Structures are given as C-alpha cells and as structure tokens.
Short mmCIF file of C-alpha atoms in Angstrom, two decimals:
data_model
loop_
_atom_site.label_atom_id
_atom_site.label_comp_id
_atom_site.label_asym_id
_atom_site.label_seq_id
_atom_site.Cartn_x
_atom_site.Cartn_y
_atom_site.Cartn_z
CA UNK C 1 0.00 0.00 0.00
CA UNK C 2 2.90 2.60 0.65
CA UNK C 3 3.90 2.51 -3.17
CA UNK C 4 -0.07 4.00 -3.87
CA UNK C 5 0.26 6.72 -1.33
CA UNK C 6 1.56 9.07 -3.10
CA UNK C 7 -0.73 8.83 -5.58
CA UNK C 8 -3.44 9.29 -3.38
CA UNK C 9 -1.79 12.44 -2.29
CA UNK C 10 -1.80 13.63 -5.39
CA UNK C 11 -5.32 12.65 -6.10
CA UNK C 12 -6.31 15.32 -3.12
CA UNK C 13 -3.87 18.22 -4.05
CA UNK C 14 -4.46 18.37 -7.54
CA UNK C 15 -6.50 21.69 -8.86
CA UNK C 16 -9.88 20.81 -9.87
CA UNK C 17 -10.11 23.11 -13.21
CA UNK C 18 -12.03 20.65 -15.77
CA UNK C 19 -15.51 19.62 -16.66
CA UNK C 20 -15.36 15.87 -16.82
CA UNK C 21 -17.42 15.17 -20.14
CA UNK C 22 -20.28 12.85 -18.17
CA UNK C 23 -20.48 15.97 -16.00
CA UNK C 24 -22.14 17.90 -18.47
CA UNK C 25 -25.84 18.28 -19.73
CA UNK C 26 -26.91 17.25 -22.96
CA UNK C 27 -29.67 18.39 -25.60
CA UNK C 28 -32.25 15.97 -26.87
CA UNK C 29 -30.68 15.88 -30.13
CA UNK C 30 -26.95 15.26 -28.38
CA UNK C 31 -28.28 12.85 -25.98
CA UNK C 32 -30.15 11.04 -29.03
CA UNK C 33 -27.14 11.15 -31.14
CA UNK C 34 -24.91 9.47 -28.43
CA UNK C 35 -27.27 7.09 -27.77
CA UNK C 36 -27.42 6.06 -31.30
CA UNK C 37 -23.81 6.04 -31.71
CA UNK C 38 -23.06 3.46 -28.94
CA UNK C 39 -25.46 0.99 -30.45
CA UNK C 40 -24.72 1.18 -33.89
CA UNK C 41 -21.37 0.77 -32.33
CA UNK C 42 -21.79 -2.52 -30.68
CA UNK C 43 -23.98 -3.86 -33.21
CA UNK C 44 -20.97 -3.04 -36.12
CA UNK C 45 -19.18 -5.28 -33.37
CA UNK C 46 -20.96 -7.95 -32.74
CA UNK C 47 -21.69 -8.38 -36.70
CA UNK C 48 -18.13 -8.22 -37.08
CA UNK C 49 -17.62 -10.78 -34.39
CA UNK C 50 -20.45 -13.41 -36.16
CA UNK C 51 -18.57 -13.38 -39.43
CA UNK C 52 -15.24 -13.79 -38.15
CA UNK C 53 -16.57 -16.76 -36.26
CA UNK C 54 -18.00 -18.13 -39.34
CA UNK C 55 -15.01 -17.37 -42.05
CA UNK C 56 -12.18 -18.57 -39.61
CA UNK C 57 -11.97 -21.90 -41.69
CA UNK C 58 -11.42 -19.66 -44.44
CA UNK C 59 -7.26 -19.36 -43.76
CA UNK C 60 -5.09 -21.65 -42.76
CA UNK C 61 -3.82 -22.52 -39.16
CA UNK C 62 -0.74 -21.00 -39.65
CA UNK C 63 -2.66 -17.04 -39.59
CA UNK C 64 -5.83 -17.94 -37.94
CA UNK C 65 -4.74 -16.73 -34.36
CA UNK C 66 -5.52 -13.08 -35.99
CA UNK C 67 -9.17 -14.21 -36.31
CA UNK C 68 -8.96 -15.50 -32.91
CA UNK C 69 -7.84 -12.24 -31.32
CA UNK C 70 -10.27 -10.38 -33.48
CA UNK C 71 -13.07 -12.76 -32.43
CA UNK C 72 -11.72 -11.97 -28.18
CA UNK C 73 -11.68 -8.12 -29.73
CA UNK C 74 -14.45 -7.56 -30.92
CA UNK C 75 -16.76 -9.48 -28.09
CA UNK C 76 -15.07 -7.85 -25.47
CA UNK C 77 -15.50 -4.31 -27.40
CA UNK C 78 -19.52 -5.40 -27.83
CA UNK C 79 -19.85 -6.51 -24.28
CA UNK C 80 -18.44 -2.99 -23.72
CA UNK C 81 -21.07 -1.09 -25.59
CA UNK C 82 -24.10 -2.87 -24.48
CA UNK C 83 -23.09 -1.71 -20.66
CA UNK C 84 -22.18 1.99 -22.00
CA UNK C 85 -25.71 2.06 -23.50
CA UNK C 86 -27.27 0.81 -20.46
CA UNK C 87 -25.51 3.15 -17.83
CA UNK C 88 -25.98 5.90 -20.77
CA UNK C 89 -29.62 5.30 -20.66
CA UNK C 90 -29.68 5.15 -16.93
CA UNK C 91 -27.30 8.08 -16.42
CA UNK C 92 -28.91 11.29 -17.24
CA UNK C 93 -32.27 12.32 -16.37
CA UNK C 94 -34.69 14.83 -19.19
CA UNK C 95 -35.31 17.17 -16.66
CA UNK C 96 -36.78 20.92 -18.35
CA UNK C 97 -35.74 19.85 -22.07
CA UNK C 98 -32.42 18.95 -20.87
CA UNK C 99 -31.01 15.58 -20.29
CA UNK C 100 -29.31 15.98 -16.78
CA UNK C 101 -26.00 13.81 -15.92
CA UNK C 102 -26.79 11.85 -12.67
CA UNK C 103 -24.43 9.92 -10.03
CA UNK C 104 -23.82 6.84 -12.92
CA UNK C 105 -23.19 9.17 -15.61
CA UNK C 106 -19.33 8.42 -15.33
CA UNK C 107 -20.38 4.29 -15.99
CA UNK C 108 -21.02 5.98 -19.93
CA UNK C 109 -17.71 6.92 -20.13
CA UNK C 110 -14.95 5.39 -18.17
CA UNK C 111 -15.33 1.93 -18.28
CA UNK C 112 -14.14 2.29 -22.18
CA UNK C 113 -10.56 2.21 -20.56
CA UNK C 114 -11.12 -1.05 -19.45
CA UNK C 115 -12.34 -1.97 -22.67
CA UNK C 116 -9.47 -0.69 -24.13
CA UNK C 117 -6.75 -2.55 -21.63
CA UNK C 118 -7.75 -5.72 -22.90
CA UNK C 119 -8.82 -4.79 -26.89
CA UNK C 120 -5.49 -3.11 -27.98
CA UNK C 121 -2.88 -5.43 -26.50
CA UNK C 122 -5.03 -8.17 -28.59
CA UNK C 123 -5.05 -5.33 -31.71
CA UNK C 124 -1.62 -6.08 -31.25
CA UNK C 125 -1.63 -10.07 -31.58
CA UNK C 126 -4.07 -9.35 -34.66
CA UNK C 127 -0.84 -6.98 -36.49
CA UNK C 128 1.67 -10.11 -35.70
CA UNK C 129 -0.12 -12.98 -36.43
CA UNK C 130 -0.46 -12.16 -40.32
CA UNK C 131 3.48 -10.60 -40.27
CA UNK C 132 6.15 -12.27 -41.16
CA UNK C 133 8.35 -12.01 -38.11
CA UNK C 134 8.32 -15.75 -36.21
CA UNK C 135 10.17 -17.17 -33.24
CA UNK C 136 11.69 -15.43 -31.09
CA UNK C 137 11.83 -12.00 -32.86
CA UNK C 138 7.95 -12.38 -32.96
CA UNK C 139 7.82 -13.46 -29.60
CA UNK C 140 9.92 -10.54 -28.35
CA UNK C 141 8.09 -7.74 -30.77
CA UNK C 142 4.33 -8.98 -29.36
CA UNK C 143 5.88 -8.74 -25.70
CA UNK C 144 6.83 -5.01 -26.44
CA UNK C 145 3.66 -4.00 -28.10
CA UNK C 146 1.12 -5.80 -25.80
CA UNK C 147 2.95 -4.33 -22.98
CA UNK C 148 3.24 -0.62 -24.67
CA UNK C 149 -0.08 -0.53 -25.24
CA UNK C 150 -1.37 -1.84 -22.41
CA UNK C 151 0.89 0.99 -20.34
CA UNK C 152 -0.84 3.60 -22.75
CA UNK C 153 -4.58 2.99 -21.90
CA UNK C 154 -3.72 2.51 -18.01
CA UNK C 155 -1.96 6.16 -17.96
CA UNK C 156 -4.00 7.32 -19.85
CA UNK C 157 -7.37 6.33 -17.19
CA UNK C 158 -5.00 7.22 -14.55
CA UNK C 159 -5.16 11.05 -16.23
CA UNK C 160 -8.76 10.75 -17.68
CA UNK C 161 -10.44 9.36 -14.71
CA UNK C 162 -8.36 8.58 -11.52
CA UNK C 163 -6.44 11.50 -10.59
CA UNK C 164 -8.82 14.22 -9.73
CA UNK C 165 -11.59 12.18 -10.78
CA UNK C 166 -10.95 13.66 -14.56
CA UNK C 167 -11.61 17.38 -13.43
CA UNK C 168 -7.77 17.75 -12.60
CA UNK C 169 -5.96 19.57 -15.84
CA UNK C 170 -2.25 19.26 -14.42
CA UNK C 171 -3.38 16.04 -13.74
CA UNK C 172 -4.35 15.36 -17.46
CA UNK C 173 -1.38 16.93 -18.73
CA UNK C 174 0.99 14.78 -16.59
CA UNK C 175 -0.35 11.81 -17.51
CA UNK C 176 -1.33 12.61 -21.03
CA UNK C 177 2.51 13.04 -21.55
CA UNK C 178 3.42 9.62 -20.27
CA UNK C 179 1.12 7.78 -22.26
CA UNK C 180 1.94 9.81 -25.35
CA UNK C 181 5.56 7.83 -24.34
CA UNK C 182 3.92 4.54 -25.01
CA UNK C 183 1.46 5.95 -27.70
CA UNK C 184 4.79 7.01 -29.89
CA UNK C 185 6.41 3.55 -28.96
CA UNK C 186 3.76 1.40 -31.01
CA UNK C 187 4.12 3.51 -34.00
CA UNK C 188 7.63 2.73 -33.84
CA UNK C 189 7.07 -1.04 -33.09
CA UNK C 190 4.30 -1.13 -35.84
CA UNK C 191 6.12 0.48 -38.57
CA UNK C 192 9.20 -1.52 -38.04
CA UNK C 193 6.84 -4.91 -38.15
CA UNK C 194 5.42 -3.31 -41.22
CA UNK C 195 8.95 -2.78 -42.74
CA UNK C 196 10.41 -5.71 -41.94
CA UNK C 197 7.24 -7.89 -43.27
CA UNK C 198 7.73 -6.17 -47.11
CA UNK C 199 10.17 -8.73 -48.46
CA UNK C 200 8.33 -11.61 -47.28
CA UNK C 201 5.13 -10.81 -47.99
CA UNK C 202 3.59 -11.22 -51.95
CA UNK C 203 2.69 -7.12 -53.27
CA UNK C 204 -1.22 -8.26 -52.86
CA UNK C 205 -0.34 -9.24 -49.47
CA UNK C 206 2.04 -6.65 -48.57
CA UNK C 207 -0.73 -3.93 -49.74
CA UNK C 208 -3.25 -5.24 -48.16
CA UNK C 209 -1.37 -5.16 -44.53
CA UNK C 210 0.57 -1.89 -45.24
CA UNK C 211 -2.82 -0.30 -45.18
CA UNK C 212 -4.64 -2.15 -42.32
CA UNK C 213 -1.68 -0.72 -40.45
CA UNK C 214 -2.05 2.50 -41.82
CA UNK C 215 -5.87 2.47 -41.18
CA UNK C 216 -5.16 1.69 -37.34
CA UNK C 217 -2.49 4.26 -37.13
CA UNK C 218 -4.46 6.87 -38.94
CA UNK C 219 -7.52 5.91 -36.47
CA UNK C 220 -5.27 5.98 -33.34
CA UNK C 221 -4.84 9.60 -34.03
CA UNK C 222 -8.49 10.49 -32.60
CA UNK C 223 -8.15 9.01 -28.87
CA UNK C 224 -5.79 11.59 -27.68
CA UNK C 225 -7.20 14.38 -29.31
CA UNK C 226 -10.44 13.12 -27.62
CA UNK C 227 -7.92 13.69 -24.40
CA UNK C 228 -7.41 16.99 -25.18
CA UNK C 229 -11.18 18.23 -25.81
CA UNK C 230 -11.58 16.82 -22.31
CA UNK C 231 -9.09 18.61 -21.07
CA UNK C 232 -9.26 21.80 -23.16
CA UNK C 233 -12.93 22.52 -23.41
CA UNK C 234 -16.61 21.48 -21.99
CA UNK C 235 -20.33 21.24 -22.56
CA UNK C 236 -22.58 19.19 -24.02
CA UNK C 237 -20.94 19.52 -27.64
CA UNK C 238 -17.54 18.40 -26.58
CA UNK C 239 -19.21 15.48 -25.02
CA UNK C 240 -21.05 14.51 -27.91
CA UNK C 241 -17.92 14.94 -30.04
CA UNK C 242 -16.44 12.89 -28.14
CA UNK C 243 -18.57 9.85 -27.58
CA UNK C 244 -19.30 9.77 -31.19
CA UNK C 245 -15.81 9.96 -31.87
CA UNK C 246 -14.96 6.87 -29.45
CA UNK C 247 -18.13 5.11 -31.67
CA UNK C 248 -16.49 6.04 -34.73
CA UNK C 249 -13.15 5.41 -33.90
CA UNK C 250 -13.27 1.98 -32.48
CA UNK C 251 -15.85 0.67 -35.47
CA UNK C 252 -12.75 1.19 -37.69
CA UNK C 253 -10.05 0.23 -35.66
CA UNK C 254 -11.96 -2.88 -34.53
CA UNK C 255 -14.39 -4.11 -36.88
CA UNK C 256 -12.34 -2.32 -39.77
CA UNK C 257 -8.91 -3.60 -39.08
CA UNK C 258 -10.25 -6.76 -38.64
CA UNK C 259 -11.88 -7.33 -41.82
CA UNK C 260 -8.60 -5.72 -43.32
CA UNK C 261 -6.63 -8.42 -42.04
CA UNK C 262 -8.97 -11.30 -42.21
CA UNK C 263 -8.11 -10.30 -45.95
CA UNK C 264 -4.38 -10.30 -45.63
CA UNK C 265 -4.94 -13.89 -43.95
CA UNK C 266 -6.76 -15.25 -46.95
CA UNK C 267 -3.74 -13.32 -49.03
CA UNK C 268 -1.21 -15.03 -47.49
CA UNK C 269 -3.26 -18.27 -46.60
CA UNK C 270 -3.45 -18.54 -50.85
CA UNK C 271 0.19 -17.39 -51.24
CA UNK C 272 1.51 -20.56 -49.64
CA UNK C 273 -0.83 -22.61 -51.05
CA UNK C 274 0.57 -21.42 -54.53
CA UNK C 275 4.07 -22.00 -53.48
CA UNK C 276 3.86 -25.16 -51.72
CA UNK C 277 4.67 -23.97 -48.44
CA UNK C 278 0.87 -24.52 -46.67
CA UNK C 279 -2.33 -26.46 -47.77
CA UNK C 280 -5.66 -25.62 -47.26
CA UNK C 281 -9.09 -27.99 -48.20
CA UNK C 282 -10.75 -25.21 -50.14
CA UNK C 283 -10.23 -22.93 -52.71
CA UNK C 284 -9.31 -19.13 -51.73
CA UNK C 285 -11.47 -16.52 -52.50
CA UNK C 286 -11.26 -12.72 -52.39
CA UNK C 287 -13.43 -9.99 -53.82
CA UNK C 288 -14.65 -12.88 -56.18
CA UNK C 289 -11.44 -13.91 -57.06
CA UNK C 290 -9.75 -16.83 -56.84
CA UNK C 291 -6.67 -16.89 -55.44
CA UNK C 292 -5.78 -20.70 -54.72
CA UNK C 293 -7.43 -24.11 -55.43
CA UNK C 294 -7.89 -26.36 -52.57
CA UNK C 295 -6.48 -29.45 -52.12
CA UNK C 296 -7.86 -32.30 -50.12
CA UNK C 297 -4.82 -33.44 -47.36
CA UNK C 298 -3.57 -37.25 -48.04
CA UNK C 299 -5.02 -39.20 -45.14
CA UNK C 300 -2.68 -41.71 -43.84
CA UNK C 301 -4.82 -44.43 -42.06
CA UNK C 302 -3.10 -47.32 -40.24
CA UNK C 303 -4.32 -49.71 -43.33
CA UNK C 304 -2.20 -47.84 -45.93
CA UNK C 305 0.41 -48.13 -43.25
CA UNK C 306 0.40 -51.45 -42.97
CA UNK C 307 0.24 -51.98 -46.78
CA UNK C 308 3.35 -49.67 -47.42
CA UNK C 309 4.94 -52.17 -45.08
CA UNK C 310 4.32 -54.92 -47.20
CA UNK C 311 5.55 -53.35 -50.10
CA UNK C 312 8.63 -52.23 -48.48
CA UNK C 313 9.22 -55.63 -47.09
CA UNK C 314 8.81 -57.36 -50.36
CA UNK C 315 10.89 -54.66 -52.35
CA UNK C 316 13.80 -54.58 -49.89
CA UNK C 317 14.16 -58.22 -48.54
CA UNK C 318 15.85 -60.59 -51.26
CA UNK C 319 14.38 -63.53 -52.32
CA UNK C 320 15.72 -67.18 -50.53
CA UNK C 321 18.08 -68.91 -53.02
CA UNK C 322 18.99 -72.29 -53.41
CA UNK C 323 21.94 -71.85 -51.99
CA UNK C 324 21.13 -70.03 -49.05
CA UNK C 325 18.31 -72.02 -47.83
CA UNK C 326 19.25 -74.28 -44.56
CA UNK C 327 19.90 -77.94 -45.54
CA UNK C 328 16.40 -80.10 -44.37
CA UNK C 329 16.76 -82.25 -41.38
CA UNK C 330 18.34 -85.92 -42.09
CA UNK C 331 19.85 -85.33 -45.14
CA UNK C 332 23.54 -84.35 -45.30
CA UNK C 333 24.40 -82.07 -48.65
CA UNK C 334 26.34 -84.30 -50.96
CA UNK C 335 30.22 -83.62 -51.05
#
C-alpha cells in the first residue's frame, strides 16, 4: 500500500479546473445522437464478431490466431457497448428539455478504458499474427507491443479518470505526456513490423497489410485528441464529439482492421498454397477472385500403413536362393 500513497496524495492536491465530459448536460438531439452512436457501435461489433466466427476456416492454421484475437476483440469491445448504453440510458435524467448527468453518468464513459486494456494489446496479436516475423523475434516484438499498449490505456485512465476524478488539468497533462511515451512507442514497433514484413510478404499481401496498419495508425490519431477536448474545453458539444468519436473510432479500428486483415490472412493463406509452403481444403477466395485451389490433405490411415509395409518388405528383402536355404533335417548335402 505505501507505493499507492503518493498517488493518493496527489489525487487530493491536484487543482480541480475541468468539466469531466459525463459531467455535463446534454440536448435531446446530443443525448439522441450518443445514444445512437453506442449501439450502432456494438452492433458493427458484434456483426463483425459473427462473421469472423464463421469465415475462420477460411485461412489456414498458420494465420488464424488473428481471427482468434479479433473474435476476443471484438466481443469484449460489444460486451463494452451494451453496458455503456445501459448506464448511458440510466445516467442522465430529461429534466426541463435537458437531459441531466446523474451519479452513474461516469459508468457511460470510463469503463471504455477497461475496454481498451484488454482490446489493444489483442489489436496487437491481430498486427503479428499475419506478419512475417516468427520465433523469437515475434515473440519478443508482441511482448513489447502488448505491454506498450497496455501501459498507454492505463496512464492514460490514470489522467482521464483517476487522478482528480478527470476534473484535474495538471493532472491530465501529466499523464497525457506519459502515455503519449507509449502511444509514440507502437508507431515505432508497428512500422518496423510493417517494414520488416515487405520482403516476405507477396505485393497483394504486402498492400493489403501496409494499409490495415495504416488504417489503425491513422484511427489511433483520434483518442488523444479526444484527451485533449476533455481537457481543453466542456459542454454538451464536446461530449457529444467525443462519444461519437470513441463510436467512430473503435468501429474502424476494430471491426475495420479486422476485416482488413482477415483479408491479408486469406492473401497469405493462398500465397503458400501457390508456393507449396501450406495447404488448405478449399479454394481461396477474395473480392470474387480466386486466389488458390484447394487441395484435399492425403489421409494416412493405419491400413495404408500397414500396406506400405508390405511393399517395403517385399521390395527390400531378397528372395531365398537355393543356396542359401538351410539344408532339411536328415539329409547331409552331398560332397
């Protein structure tokens, strides 16, 4: 407990010079908009989530973890929106035209961090699984990342939520700064996966990952300046600016990135099919395309076995001559 004390400390003495954004009122038409944003937002997850499920057969085993971490992403994300609707719903009051924040107005806005600490380390796992980095170079890479970005979110909440209760702008500033440390890290991790990934990848293949990495680094941009309309302004339109910039924002690096590299799977899944390198039962398509023809695997049952036995057994052994047989029992050979 001694390590936290001084952050509590902190917590206390720290000016309290900001609006938090679920502190605000909203308009009927900012409250409706908000609302409508976080379901359309969960439902763009979840529907991404179904057909991921579905197509994961589509690639082979070799790139299908990405599917699987943007299966965990986007149900954790969707999870996430259905409760931010809820405690959105339940967290402001229409009281004289206005819809007034109450006590679980921070539940619409918050818990999005925790969303986040489990979403982008696994955003992460997505990049690397379709890259061409293995062993222990991949190993160490997806250590950094996961472990960059999960340091990013957490300062970040600590700033946005913890210290001062969000209302604290030295607070935000401090701890804007650190995870802007972190934030500038990934790009640096990402781009060098993304560089070192062009000479093994096909162009198709290459393309198609260059710009799902692009896509989430382009998105990324929006979250902190989110960070700084909470810490730079207030009222009801920075809140709805912001919430339907979170919406917005995570559809595309979620559900968007996700269906971008699903893509790059299928790429690369029919690139070693073409070389020799993977097999996969059916054929590849992509945008009506086909990439690949599937091939059916050989299935080696303990019958063939047995019979490629007895073919090697009567191709190797030589036949008995007459010399080499024993001589029969009460007969002596002749001299």
């Amino acid at each position: 407990m001694s390590v936290f004390l001084p952050l509590l400390e902190y917590k206390v003495s720290v000016p309290l010079d900001v609006t938090a954004p679920w502190n605000v009122s909203l308009s009927q038409p900012q409250y409706q908009l908000v609302f409508y944003s976080l379901v359309v937002a969960g439902l763009a997850l979840f529907a991404q989530f179904v057909k991921t499920w579905v197509s994961a057969g589509e690639v082979s085993s070799r790139y299908r973890p990405a599917l699987y971490a943007s299966m965990c992403i986007c149900g954790v994300a969707f999870l996430s929106y259905v409760f931010l609707a809820l405690k959105f719903d339940s967290g402001y009051q229409l009281s004289g035209g206005q819809y007034v924040p109450t006590a679980e107005s921070v539940n619409s806005y918050l818990p999005r961090y925790m969303d986040w600490s489990v979403t982008v380390p696994l955003l992460m796992v997505e990049a690397l699984a379709v890259s061409t980095l293995t062993g222990g170079r991949a190993r160490q890479t997806r250590l950094v990342a996961m472990s960059a970005a999960f340091l990013m979110i957490f300062t970040g909440y600590l700033g946005a939520g913890v210290i001062g209760n969000g209302t604290s702008s030295s607070a935000m500033l401090l701890w804007g700064i650190i995870s802007t440390v972190f934030f500038a890290l990934l790009y640096v991790v990402l781009l060098g996966v993304l560089r070192a990934s062009h000479e093994g990848m096909s162009p198709v293949a290459y393309l198609g990952y260059r710009n799902a990495v692009f896509l989430l680094l382009l998105v990324w941009v929006w979250y902190p300046i989110a960070y700084g309309i909470h810490n730079w302004t207030s009222g009801g339109t920075a809140t709805t600016i912001i919430q339907v910039g979170f919406c917005a924002a995570d559809i595309a690096a979620k559900a968007g990135f996700g269906a971008m590299i699903h893509k790059v799977a299928k790429v690369r899944t029919a690139d070693d099919m073409n070389t020799g390198e993977g097999a996969h039962p059916e054929d590849i398509w992509v945008s009506s395309v086909k990439l690949a023809a599937g091939a059916q695997p050989v299935l080696v049952t303990a019958a063939s076995m047995s019979a490629e036995r007895v073919v090697e057994a009567a191709t190797d052994t030589p036949h008995p001559t007459a010399d080499s047989l024993p001589p029969r029992r009460g007969k002596q050979p002749r001299t």
